[in-house]
JSON list of C-alpha atoms in Angstrom, two decimals:
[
{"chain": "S", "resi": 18, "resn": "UNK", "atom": "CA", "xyz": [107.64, 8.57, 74.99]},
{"chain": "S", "resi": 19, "resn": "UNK", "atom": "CA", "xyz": [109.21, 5.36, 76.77]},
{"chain": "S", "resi": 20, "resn": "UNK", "atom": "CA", "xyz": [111.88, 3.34, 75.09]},
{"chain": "S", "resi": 21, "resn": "UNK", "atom": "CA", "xyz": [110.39, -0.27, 74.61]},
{"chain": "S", "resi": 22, "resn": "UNK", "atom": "CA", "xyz": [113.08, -2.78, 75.06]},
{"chain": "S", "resi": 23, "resn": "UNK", "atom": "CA", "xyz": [112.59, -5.75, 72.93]},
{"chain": "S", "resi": 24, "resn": "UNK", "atom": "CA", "xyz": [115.20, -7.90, 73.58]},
{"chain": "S", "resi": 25, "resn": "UNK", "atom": "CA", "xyz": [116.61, -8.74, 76.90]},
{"chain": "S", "resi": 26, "resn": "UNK", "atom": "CA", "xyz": [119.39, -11.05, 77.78]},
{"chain": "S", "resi": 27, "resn": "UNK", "atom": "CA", "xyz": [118.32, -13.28, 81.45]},
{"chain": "S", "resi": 28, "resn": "UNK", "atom": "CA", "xyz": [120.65, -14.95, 83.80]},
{"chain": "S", "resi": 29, "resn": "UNK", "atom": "CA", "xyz": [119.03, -18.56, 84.84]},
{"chain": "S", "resi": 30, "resn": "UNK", "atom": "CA", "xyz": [119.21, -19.37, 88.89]},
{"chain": "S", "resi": 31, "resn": "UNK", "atom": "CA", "xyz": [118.05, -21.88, 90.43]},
{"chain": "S", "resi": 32, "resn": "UNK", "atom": "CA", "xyz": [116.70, -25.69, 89.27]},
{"chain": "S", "resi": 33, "resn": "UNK", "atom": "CA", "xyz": [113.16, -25.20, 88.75]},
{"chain": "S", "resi": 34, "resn": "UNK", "atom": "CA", "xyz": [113.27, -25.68, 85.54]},
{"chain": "S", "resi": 35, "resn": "UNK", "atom": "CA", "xyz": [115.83, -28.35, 85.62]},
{"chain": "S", "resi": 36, "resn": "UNK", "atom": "CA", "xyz": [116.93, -30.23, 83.23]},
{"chain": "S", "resi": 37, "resn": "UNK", "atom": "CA", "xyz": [115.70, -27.57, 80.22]},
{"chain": "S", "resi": 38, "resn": "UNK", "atom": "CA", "xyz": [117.35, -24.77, 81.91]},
{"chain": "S", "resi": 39, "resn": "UNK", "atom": "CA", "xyz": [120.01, -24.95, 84.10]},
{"chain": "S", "resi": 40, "resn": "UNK", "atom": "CA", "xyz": [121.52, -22.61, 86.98]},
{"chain": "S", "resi": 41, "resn": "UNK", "atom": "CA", "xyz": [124.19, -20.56, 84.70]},
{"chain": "S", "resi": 42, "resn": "UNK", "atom": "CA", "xyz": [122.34, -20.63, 81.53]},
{"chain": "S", "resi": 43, "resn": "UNK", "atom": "CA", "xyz": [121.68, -17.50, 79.90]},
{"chain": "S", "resi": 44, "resn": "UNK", "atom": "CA", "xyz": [118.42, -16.58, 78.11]},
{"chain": "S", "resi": 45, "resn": "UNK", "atom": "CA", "xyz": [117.16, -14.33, 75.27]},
{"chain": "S", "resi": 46, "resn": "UNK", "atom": "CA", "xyz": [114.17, -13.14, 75.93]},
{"chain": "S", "resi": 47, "resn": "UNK", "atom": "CA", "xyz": [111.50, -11.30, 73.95]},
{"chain": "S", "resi": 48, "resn": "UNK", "atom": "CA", "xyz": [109.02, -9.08, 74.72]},
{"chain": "S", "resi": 49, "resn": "UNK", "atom": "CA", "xyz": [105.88, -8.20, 72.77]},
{"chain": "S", "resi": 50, "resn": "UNK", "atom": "CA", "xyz": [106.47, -11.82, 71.51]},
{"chain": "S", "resi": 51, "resn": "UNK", "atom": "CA", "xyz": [103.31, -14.45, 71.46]},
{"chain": "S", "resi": 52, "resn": "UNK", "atom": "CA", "xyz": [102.49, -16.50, 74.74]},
{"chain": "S", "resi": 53, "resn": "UNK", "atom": "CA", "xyz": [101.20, -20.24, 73.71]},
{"chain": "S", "resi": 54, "resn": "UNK", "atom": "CA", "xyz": [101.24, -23.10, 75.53]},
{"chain": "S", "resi": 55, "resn": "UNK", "atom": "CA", "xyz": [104.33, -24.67, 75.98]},
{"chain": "S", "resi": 56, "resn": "UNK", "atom": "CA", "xyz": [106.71, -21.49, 75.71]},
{"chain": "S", "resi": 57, "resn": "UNK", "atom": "CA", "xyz": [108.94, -20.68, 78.59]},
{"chain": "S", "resi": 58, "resn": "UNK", "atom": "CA", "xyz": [108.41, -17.52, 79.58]},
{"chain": "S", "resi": 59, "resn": "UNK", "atom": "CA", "xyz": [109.68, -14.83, 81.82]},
{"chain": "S", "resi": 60, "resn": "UNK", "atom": "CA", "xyz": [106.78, -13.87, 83.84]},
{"chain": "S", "resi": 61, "resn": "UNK", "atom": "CA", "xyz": [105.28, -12.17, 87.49]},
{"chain": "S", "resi": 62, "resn": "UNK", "atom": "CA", "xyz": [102.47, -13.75, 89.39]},
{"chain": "S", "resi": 63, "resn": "UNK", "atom": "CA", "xyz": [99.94, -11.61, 90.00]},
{"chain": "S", "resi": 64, "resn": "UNK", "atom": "CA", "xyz": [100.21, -12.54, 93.68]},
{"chain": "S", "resi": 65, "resn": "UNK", "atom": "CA", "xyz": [103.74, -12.02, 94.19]},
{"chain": "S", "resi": 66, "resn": "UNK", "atom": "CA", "xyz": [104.50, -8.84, 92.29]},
{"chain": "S", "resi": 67, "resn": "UNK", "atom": "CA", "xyz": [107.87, -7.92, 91.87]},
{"chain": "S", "resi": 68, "resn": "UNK", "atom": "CA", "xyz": [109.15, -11.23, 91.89]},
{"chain": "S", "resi": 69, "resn": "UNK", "atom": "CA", "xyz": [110.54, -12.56, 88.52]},
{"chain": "S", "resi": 70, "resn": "UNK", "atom": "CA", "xyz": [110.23, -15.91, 87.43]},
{"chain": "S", "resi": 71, "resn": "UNK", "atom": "CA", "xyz": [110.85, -18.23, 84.50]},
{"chain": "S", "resi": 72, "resn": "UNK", "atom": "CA", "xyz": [108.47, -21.13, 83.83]},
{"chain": "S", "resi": 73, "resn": "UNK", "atom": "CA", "xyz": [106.42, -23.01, 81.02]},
{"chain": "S", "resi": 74, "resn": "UNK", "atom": "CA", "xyz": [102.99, -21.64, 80.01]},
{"chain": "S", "resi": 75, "resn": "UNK", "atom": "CA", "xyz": [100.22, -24.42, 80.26]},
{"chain": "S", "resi": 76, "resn": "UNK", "atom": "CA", "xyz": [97.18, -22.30, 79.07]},
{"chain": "S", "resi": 77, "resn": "UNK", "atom": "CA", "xyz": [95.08, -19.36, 80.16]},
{"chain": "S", "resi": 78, "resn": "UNK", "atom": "CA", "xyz": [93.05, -18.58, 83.18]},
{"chain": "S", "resi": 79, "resn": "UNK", "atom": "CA", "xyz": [91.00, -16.51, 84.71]},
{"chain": "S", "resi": 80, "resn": "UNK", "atom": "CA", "xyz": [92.30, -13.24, 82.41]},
{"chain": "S", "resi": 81, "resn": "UNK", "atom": "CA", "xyz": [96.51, -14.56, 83.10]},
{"chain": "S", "resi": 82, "resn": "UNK", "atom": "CA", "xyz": [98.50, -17.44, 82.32]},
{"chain": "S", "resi": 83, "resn": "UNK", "atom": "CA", "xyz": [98.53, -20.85, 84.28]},
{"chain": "S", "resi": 84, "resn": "UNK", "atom": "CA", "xyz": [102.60, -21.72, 84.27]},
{"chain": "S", "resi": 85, "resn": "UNK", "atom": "CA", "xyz": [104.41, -24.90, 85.60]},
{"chain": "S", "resi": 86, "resn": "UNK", "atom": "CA", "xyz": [108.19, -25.50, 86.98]},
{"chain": "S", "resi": 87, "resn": "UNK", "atom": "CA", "xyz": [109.51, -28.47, 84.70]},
{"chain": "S", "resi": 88, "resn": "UNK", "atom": "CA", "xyz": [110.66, -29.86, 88.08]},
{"chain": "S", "resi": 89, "resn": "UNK", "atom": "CA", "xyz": [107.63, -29.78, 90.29]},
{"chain": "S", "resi": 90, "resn": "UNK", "atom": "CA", "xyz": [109.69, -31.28, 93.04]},
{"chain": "S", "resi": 91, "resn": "UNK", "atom": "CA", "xyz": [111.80, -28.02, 93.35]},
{"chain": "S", "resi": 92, "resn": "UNK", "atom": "CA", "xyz": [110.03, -25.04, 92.20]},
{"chain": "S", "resi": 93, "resn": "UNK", "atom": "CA", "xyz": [106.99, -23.58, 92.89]},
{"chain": "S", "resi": 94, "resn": "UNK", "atom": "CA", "xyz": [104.43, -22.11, 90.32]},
{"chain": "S", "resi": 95, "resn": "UNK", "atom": "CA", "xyz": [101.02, -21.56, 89.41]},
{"chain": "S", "resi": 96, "resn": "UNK", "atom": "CA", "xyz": [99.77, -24.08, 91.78]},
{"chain": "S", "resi": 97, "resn": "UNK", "atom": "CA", "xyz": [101.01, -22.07, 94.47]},
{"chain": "S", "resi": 98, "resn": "UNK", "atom": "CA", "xyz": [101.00, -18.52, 93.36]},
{"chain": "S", "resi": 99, "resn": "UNK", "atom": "CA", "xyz": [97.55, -18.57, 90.52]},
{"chain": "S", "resi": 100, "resn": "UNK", "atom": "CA", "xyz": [97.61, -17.04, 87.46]},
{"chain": "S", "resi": 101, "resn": "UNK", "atom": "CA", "xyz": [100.99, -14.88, 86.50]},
{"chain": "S", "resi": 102, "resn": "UNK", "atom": "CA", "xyz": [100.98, -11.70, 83.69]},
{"chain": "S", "resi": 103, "resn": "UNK", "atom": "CA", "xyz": [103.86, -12.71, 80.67]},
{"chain": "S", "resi": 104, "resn": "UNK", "atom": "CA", "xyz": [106.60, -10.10, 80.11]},
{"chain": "S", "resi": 105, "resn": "UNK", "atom": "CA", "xyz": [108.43, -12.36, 77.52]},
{"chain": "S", "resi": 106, "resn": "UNK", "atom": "CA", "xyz": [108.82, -15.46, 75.85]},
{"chain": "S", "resi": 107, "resn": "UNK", "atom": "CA", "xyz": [112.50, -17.20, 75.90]},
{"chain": "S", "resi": 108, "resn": "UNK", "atom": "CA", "xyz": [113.73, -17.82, 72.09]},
{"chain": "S", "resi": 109, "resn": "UNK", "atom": "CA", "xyz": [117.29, -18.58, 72.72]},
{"chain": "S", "resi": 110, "resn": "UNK", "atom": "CA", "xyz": [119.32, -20.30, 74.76]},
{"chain": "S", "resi": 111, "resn": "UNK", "atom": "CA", "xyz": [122.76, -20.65, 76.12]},
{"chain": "S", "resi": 112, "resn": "UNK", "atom": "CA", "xyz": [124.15, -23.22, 77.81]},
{"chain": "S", "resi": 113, "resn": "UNK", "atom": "CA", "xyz": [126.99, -25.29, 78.99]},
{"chain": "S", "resi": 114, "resn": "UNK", "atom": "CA", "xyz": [128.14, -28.39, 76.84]},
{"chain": "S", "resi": 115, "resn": "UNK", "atom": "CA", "xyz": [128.33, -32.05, 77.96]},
{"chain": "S", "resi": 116, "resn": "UNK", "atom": "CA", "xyz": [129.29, -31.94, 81.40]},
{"chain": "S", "resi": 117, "resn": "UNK", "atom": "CA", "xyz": [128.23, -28.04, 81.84]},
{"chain": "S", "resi": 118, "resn": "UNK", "atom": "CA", "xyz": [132.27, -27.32, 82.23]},
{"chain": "S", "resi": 119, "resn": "UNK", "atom": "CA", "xyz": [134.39, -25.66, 79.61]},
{"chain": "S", "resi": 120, "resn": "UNK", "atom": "CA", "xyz": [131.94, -25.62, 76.14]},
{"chain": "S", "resi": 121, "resn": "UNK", "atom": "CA", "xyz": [129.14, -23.56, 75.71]},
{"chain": "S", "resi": 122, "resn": "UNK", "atom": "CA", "xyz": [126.14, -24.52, 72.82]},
{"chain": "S", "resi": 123, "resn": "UNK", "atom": "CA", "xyz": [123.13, -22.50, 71.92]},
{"chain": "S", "resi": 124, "resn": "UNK", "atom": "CA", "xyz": [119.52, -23.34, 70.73]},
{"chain": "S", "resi": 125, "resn": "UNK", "atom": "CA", "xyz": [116.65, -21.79, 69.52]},
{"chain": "S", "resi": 126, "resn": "UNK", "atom": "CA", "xyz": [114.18, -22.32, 71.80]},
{"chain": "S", "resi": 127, "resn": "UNK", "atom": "CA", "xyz": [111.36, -19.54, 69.88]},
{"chain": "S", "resi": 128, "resn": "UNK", "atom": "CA", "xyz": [108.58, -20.61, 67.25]},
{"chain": "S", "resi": 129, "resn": "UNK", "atom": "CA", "xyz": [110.68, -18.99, 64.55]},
{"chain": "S", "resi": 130, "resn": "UNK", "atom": "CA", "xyz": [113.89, -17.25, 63.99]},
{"chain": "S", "resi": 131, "resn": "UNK", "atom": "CA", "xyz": [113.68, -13.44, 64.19]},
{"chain": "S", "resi": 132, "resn": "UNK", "atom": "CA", "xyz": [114.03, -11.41, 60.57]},
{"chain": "S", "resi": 133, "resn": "UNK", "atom": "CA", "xyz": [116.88, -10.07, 62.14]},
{"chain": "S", "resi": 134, "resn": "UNK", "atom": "CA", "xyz": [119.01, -10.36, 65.44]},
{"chain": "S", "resi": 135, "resn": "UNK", "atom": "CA", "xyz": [118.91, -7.67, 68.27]},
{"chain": "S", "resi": 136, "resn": "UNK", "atom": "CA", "xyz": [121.54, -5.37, 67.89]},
{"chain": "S", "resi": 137, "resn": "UNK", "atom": "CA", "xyz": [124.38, -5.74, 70.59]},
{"chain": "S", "resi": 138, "resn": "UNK", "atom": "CA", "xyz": [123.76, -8.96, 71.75]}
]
């Protein structure tokens, strides 16, 4: 049997989805987690497989989600690329304090907290 992993810590690059995430954020992720609109979610378009990207789910098409860069002028998503397949949904967040120098804060970025948090994380 394969081991499921259900948690998964994610490095940010990049400013697509500037200014929500920034380059040098890290992410928890969750997989087996529900997709609605509005998550951000680590995700591979169908049409570019093997490439790993994070974005905002805007609704369902065509059998896949539709997702969005939250800064259109840099990144590229479904507009380009169609419809992607979800491998998780971010819930938590960690990131840089005023100024992004010396201070780090973290938010919850899921629908609700977890019953419990992932072990060695």
């Amino acid at each position: 049997m394969d081991a499921v992993i259900a948690w998964q810590r994610v490095w940010v690059e990049g400013a697509s989805m500037t200014p929500t995430l920034l380059a040098g954020d890290w992410l928890l992720v969750r997989h087996g987690a529900q997709v609605v609109p509005g998550a951000i979610v680590l995700a591979e378009f169908r049409s570019e497989p093997g490439l790993l990207v994070l974005k905002r789910v805007t609704g369902e098409r065509a059998g896949g989600w539709w997702l969005a860069s939250d800064n259109a002028r840099v990144g590229s998503d479904s507009r380009q690329y169609g419809v992607a397949d979800v491998h998780a949904v971010v819930v938590w967040q960690w990131c840089r304090g005023p100024g992004r120098r010396a201070s780090w804060r973290s938010r919850w970025l899921g629908r609700r907290p977890p019953a419990a948090p992932p072990d060695g994380l």
